[in-house]
Tab-separated table of C-alpha atoms in Angstrom:
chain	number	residue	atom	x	y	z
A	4	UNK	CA	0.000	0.000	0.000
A	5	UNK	CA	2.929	2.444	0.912
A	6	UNK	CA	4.638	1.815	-2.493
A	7	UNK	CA	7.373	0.028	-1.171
A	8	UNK	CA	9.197	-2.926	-3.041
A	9	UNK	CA	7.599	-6.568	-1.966
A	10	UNK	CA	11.089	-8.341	-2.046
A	11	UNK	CA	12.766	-6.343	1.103
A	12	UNK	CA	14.171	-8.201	4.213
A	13	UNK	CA	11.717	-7.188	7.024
A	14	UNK	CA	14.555	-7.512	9.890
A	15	UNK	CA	18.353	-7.921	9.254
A	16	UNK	CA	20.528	-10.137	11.179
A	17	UNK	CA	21.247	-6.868	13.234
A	18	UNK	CA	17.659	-6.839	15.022
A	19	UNK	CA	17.125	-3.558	12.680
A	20	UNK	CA	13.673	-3.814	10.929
A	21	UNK	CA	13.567	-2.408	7.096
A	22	UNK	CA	12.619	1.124	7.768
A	23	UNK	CA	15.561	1.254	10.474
A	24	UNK	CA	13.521	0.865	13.643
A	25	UNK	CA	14.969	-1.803	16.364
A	26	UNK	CA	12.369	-4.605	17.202
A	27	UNK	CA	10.996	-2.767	20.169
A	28	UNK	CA	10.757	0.989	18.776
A	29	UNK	CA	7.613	2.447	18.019
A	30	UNK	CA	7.065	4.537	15.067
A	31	UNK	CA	7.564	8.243	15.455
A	32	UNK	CA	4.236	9.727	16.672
A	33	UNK	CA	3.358	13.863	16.324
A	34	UNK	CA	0.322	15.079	17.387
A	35	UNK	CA	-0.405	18.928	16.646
A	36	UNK	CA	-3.759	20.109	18.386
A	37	UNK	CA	-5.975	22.917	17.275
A	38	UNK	CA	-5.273	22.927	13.387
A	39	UNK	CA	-8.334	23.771	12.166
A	40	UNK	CA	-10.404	27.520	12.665
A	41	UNK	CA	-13.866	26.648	12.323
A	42	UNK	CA	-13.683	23.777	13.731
A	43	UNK	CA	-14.268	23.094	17.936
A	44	UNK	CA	-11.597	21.246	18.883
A	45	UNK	CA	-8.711	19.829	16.006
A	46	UNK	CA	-5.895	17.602	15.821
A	47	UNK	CA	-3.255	16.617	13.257
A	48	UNK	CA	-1.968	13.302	14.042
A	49	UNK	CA	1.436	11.441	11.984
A	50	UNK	CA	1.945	7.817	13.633
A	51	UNK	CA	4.673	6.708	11.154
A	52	UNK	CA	3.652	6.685	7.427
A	53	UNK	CA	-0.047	7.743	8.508
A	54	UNK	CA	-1.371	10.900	8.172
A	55	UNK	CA	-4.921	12.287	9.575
A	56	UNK	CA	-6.670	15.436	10.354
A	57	UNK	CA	-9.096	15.230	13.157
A	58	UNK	CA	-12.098	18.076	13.326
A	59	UNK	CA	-15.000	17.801	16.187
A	60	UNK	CA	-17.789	20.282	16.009
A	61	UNK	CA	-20.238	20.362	18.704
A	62	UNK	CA	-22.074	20.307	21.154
A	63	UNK	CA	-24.204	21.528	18.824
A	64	UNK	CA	-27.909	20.932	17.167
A	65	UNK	CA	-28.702	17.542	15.982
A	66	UNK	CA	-29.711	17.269	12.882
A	67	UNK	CA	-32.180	15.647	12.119
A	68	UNK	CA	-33.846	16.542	14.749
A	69	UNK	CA	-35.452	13.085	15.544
A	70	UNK	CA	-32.264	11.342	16.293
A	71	UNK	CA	-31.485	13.579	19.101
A	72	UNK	CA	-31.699	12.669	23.049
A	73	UNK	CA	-33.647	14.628	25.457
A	74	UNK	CA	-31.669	12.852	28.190
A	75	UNK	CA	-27.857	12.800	26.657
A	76	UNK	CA	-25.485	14.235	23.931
A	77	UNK	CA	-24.908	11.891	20.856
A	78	UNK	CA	-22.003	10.679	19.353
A	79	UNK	CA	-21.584	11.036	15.864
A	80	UNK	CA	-18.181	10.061	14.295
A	81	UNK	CA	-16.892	9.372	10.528
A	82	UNK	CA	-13.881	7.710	9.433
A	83	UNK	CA	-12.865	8.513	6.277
A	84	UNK	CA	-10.005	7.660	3.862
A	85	UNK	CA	-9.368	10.187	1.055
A	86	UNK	CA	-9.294	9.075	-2.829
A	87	UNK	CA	-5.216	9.473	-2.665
A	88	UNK	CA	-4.641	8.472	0.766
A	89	UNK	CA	-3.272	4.886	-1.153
A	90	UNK	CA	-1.233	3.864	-3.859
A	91	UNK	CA	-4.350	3.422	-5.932
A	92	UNK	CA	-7.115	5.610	-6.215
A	93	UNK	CA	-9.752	4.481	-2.939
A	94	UNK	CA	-13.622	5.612	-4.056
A	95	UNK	CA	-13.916	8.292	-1.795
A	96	UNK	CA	-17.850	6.493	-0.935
A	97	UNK	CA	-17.652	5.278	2.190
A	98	UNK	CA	-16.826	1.626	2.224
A	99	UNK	CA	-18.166	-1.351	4.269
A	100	UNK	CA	-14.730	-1.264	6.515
A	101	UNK	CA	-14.913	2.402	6.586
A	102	UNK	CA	-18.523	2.491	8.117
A	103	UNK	CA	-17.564	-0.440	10.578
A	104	UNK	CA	-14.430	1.814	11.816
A	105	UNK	CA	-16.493	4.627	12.374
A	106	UNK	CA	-18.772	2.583	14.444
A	107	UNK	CA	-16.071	1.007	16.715
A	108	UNK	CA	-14.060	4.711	16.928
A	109	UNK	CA	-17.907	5.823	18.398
A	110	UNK	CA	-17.607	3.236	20.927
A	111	UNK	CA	-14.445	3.356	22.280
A	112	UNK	CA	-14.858	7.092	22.367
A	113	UNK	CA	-18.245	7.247	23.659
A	114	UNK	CA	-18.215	6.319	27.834
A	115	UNK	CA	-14.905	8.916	27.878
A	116	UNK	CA	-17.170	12.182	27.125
A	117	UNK	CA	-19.836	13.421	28.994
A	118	UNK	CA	-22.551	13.988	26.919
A	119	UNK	CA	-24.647	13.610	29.915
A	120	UNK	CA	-23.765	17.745	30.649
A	121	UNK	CA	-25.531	18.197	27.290
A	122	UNK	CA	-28.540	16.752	26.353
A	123	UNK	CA	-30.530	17.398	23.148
A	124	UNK	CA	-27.129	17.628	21.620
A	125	UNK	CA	-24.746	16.136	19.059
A	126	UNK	CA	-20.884	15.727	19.223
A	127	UNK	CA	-19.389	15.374	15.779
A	128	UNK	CA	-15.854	13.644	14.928
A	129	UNK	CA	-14.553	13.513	11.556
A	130	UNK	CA	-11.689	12.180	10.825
A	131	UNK	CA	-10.014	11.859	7.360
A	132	UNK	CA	-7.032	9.834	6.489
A	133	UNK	CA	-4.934	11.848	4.231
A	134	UNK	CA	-1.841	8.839	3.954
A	135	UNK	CA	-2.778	5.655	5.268
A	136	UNK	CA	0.055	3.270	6.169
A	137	UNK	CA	-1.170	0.574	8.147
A	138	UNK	CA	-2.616	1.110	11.867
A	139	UNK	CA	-4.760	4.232	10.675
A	140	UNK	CA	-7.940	3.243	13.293
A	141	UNK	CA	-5.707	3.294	16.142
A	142	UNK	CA	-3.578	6.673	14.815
A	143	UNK	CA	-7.216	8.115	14.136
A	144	UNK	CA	-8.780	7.163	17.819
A	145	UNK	CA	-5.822	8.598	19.330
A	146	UNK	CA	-5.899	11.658	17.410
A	147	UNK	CA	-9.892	11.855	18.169
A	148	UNK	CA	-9.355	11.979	21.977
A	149	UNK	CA	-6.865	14.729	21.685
A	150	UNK	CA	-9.513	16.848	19.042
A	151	UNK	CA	-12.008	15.938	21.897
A	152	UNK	CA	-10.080	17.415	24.689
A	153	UNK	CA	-9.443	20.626	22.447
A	154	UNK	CA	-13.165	21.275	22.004
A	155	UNK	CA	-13.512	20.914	26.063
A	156	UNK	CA	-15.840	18.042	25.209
A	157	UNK	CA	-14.314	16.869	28.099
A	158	UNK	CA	-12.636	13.185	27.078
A	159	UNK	CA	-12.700	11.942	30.852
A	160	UNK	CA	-10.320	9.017	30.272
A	161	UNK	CA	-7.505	9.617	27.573
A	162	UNK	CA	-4.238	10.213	29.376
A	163	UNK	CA	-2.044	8.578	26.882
B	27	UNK	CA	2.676	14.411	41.630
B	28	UNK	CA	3.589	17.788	42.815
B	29	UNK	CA	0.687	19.680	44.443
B	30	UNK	CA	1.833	23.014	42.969
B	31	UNK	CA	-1.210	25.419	43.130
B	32	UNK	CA	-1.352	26.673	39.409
B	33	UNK	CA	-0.438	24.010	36.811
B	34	UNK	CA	-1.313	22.548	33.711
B	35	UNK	CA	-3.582	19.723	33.244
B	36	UNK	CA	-5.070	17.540	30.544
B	37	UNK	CA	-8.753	16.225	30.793
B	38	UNK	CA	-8.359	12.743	32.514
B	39	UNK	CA	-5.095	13.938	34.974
B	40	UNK	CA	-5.609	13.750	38.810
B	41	UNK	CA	-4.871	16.729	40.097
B	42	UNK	CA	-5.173	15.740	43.998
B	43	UNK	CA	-5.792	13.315	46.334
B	44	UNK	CA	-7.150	13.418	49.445
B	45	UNK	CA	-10.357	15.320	51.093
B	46	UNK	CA	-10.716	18.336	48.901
B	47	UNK	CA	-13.938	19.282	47.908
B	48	UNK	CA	-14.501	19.350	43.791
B	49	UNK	CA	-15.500	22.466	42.222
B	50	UNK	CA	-15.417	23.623	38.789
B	51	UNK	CA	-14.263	21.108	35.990
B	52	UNK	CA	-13.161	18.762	38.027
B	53	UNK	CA	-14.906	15.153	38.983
B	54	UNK	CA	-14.118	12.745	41.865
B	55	UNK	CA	-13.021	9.034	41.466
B	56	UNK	CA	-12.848	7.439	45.451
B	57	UNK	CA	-10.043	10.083	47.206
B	58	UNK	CA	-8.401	11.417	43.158
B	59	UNK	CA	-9.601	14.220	42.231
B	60	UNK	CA	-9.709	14.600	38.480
B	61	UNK	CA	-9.914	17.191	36.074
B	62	UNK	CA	-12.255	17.165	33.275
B	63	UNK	CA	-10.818	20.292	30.806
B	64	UNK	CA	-7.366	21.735	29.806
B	65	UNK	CA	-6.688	24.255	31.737
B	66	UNK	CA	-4.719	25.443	35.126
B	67	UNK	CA	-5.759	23.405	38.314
B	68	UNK	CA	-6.381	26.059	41.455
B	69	UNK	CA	-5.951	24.229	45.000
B	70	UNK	CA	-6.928	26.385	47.990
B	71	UNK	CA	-8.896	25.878	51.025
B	72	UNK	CA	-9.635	22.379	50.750
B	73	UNK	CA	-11.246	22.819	47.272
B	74	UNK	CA	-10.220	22.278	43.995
B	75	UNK	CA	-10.889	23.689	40.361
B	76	UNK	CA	-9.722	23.916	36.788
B	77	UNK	CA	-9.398	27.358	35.420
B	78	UNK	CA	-10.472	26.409	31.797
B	79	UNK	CA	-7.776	27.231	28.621
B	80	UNK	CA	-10.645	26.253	25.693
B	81	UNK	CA	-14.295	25.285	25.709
B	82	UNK	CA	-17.512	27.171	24.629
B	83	UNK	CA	-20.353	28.795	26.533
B	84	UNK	CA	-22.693	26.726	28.565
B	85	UNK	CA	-25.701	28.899	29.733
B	86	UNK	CA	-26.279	29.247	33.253
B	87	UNK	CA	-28.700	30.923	35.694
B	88	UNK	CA	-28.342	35.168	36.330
B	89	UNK	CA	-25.045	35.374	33.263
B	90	UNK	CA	-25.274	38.502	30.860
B	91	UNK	CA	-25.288	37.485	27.622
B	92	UNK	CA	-25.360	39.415	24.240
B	93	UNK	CA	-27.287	37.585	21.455
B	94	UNK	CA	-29.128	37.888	18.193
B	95	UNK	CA	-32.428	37.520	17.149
B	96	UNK	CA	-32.352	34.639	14.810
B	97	UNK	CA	-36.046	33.994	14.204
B	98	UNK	CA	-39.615	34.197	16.136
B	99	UNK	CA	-42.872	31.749	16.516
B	100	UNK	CA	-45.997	33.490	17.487
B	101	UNK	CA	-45.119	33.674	20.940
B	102	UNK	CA	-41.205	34.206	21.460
B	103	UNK	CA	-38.196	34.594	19.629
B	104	UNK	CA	-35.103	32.696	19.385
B	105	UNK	CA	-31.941	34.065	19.948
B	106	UNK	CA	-28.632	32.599	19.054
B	107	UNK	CA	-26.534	33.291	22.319
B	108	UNK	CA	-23.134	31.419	21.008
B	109	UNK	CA	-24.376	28.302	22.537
B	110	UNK	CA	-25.210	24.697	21.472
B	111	UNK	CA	-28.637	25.904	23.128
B	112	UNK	CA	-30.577	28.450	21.428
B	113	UNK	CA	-31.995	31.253	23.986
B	114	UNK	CA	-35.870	31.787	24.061
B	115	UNK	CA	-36.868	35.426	24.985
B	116	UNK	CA	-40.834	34.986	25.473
B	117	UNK	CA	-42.930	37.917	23.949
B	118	UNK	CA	-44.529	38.548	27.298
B	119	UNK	CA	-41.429	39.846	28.385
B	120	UNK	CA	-41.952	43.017	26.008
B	121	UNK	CA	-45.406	43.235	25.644
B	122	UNK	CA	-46.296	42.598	29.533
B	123	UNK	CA	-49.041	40.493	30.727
B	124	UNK	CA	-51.755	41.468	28.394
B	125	UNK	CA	-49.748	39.856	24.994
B	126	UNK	CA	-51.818	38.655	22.198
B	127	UNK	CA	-50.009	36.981	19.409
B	128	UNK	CA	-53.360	38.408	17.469
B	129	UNK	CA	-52.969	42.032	17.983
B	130	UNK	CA	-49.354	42.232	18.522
B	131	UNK	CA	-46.870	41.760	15.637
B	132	UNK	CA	-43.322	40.438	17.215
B	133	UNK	CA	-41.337	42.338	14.639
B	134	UNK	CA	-42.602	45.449	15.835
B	135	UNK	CA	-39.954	45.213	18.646
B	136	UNK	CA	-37.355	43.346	17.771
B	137	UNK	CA	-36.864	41.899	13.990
B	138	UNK	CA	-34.290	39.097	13.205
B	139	UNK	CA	-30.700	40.077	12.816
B	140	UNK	CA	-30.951	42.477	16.410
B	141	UNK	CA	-28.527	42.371	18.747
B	142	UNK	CA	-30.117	42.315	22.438
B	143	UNK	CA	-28.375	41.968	26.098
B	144	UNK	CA	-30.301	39.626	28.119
B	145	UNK	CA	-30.049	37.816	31.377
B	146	UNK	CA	-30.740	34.034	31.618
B	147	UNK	CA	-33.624	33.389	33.929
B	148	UNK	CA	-33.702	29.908	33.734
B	149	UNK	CA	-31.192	27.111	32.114
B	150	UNK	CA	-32.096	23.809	33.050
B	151	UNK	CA	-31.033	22.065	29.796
B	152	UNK	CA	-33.965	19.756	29.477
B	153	UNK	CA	-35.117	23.024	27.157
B	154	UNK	CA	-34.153	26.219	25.610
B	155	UNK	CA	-32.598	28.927	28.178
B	156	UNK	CA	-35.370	31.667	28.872
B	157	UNK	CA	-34.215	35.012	28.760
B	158	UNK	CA	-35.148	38.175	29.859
B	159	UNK	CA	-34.421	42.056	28.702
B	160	UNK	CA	-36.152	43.805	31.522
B	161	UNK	CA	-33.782	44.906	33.705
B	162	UNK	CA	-30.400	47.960	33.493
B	163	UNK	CA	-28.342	47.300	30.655
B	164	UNK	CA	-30.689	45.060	28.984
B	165	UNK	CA	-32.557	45.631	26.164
B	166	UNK	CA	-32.040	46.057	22.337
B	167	UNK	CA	-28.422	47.505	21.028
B	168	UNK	CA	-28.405	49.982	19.055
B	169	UNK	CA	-24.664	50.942	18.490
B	170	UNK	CA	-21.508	50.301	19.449
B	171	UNK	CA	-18.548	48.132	18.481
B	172	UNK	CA	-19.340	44.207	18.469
B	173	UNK	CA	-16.382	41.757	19.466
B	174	UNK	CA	-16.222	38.140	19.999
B	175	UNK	CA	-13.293	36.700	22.744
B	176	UNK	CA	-13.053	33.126	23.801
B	177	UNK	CA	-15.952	33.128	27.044
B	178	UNK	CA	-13.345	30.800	28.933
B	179	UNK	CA	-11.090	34.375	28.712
B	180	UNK	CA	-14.737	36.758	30.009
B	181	UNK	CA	-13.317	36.087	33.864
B	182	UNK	CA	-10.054	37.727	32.660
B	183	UNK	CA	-11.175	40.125	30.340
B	184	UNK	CA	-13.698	41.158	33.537
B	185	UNK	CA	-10.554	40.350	36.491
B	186	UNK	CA	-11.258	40.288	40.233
B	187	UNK	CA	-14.090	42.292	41.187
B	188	UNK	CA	-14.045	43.982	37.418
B	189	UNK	CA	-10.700	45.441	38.210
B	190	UNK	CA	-9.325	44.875	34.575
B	191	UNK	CA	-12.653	46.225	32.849
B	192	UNK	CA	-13.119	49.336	35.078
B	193	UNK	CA	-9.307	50.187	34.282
B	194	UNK	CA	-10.189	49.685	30.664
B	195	UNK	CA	-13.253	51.843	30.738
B	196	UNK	CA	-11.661	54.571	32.794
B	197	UNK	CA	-8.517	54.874	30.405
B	198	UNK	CA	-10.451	54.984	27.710
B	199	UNK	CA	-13.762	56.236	28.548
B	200	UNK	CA	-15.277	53.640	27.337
B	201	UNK	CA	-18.698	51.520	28.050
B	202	UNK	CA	-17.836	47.835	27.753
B	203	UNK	CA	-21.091	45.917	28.098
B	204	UNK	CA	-19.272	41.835	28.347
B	205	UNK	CA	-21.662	39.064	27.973
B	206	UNK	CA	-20.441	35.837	29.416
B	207	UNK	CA	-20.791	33.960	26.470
B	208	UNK	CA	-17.863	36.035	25.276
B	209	UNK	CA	-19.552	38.749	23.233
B	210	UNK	CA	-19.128	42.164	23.923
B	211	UNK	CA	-20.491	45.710	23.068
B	212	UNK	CA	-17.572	48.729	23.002
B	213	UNK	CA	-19.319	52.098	22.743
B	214	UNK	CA	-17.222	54.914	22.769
B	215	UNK	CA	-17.841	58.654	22.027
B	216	UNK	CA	-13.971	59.616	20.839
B	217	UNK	CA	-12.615	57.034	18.352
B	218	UNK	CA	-9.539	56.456	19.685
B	219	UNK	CA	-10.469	55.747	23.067
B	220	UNK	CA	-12.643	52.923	21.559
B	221	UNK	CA	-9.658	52.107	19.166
B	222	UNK	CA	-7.918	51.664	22.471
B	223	UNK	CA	-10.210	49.787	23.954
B	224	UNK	CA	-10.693	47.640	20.918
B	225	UNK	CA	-6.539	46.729	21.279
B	226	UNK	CA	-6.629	46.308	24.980
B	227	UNK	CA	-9.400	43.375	24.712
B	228	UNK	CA	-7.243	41.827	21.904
B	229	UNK	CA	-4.409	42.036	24.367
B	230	UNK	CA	-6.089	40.262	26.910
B	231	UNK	CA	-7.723	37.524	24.374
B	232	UNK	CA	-4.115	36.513	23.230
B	233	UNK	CA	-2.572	36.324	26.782
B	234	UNK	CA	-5.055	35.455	29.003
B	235	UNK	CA	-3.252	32.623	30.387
B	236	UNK	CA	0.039	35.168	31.389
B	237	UNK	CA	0.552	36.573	34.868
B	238	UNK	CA	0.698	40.034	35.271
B	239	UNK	CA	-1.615	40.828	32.762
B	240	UNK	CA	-3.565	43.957	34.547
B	241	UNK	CA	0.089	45.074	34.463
B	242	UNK	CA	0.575	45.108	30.977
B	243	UNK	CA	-2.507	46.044	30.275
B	244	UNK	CA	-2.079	49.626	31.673
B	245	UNK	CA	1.167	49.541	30.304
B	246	UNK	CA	-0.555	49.808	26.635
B	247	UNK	CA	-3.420	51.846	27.964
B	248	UNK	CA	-0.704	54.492	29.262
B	249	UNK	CA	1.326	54.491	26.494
B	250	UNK	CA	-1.013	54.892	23.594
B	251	UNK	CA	-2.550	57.854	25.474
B	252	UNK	CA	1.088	60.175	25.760
């Protein structure tokens, strides 16, 4: 997916994988916060290879108005991967996988913010992958929580 | 941990433990006190809050807000107050007691697209805030310079008893009407005093989170004014 060449030795005699990490090093991680003007809370996330933007808007009015809660805040959150976020061209509708990330990001997310303190509401998380090398949910979860603490939407659990 | 009295924290960091008594942004979790927003923890007298960096307006009960008329029904109108709750100013408030959405046309008063002060009467969050405009200083604006500031920077912008505001208006001669939700109303008779005004807020908005700030403040005020 990255474009490499399939033939390369994954980890020399040395312990040193192929992109020069040792077994037990992580990728380099960097995590910008507040990126984005109009939106309430933003993060730019690069873990490795991946690259996503992060925007939450809200609390704010749910629309439509029938989904909303007169007892708590909703969750709404979209993982996307952009058309040239992969060697080849991805169809920027939202696929299958796509739809079932978005629904486990909502989940994991959802008992760390308290949309209890605002009911009739709607949280909204976007996230788009602009590079995707491998491990993008995880990069995009982690970049959600900081865009969440941003917006003072109050993530009550995400002390990395 | 350190138990400095002014320090950073991240939504999800204790901040104490022990007996302290949680105020403000801040949740308990059996003896850890925890805070819920970025911001600057505050420990004194066996209490604890977060003084909050980011985060929008949440109406509450008796706070001065400056809104717009966004639309009407036949008996109130709606006015956008920079909240994720839209504030309801009930047409009995203008008209008194004796209101009939027959004989009395809404628009007449206040039309959509006006600017009004009002006070929140009642913000329970099950529905819209109710708001009021009888009262001093409420009411429909009718001039004046209209500026928008972060409301988690209003309890600067306002300082300790309105120390920082007063020393604004009384450099400047200006009339600063602040609405918690972080909109605010600059009417001023001589154009630079409001000019001045106008840069002191700005000040304030970019380093709210400095000490000494009333300092520097008057520093600008006093310097733009030789």
């Amino acid at each position: 997916m990255g474009g490499r060449d399939t033939d390369i030795v994954l980890l020399d005699e040395n312990g040193i994988r192929s992109d020069g990490r040792k077994v037990n090093e992580t990728r380099k991680v960097t995590i910008k916060a507040g990126v984005l003007k109009n939106a309430n809370g933003s993060a730019y996330i690069e873990f490795g290879d991946n690259k996503i933007l992060v925007g939450v808007y809200g609390p704010r009015d749910v629309h439509p108005k029938h989904m909303s809660d007169t007892s708590t805040g909703i969750l709404r959150c979209r993982y996307h991967m952009a058309p040239f976020s992969v060697g080849e061209r991805k169809n920027p509708a939202p696929s299958r996988r796509e739809i079932e990330i978005s629904k486990v990001i909502k989940e994991a997310l959802q008992p760390a913010v308290m949309l209890k303190e605002f009911p009739r509401t709607a949280v909204d998380v976007y996230m788009e992958v602009l590079q995707a090398d491998g491990g993008t949910r995880c990069a995009a979860l982690t970049g959600s929580s900081v865009a969440l603490a941003d917006s003072a939407m109050a993530p009550i659990s995400c002390s990395l | 941990m350190s138990n400095d009295k002014n320090r950073h924290v991240i939504p999800g960091e204790v901040i104490t433990t022990g007996s302290y008594r949680s105020e403000q942004n801040t949740f308990t979790e059996g003896d850890k006190i925890i805070s819920t927003v970025i911001g600057l923890s505050d420990v004194r007298d066996g209490s604890v809050r977060v003084i909050p960096l980011t985060g929008g307006y949440v109406p509450k009960d008796d706070d001065l807000v400056i809104g717009k008329v966004v639309s009407h029904s036949a008996m109130a109108w709606q006015v956008n107050i920079n909240s994720c709750y839209e504030g309801m100013l009930p047409a009995s408030d203008i008209f008194g007691r004796d209101f009939s959405s027959h004989s009395d046309d809404l628009t007449s008063k206040l039309d959509n697209g006006d600017l009004i002060a009002a006070r929140i009467v009642n913000a329970d969050k099950t529905r819209d805030p109710l708001l009021t405009i009888s009262g001093r200083e409420l009411g429909k604006i009718d001039s004046g310079e209209l500026m928008y500031i972060s409301p988690s920077k209003v309890p600067r912008l306002i300082g300790k008893r309105g120390s920082m505001i007063q020393m604004i208006e009384g450099a400047t001669n200006a009339n600063v009407t602040i609405g918690q939700n972080g909109l605010l109303v600059i009417s001023c008779d001589d154009s630079n005093g409001l000019i001045k005004a106008i840069n002191a807020v700005e000040l304030i908005e970019e380093q709210a989170h400095v000490a000494n700030l009333t300092d520097k403040v008057n520093e600008m005020l006093e310097s733009k004014s030789e």
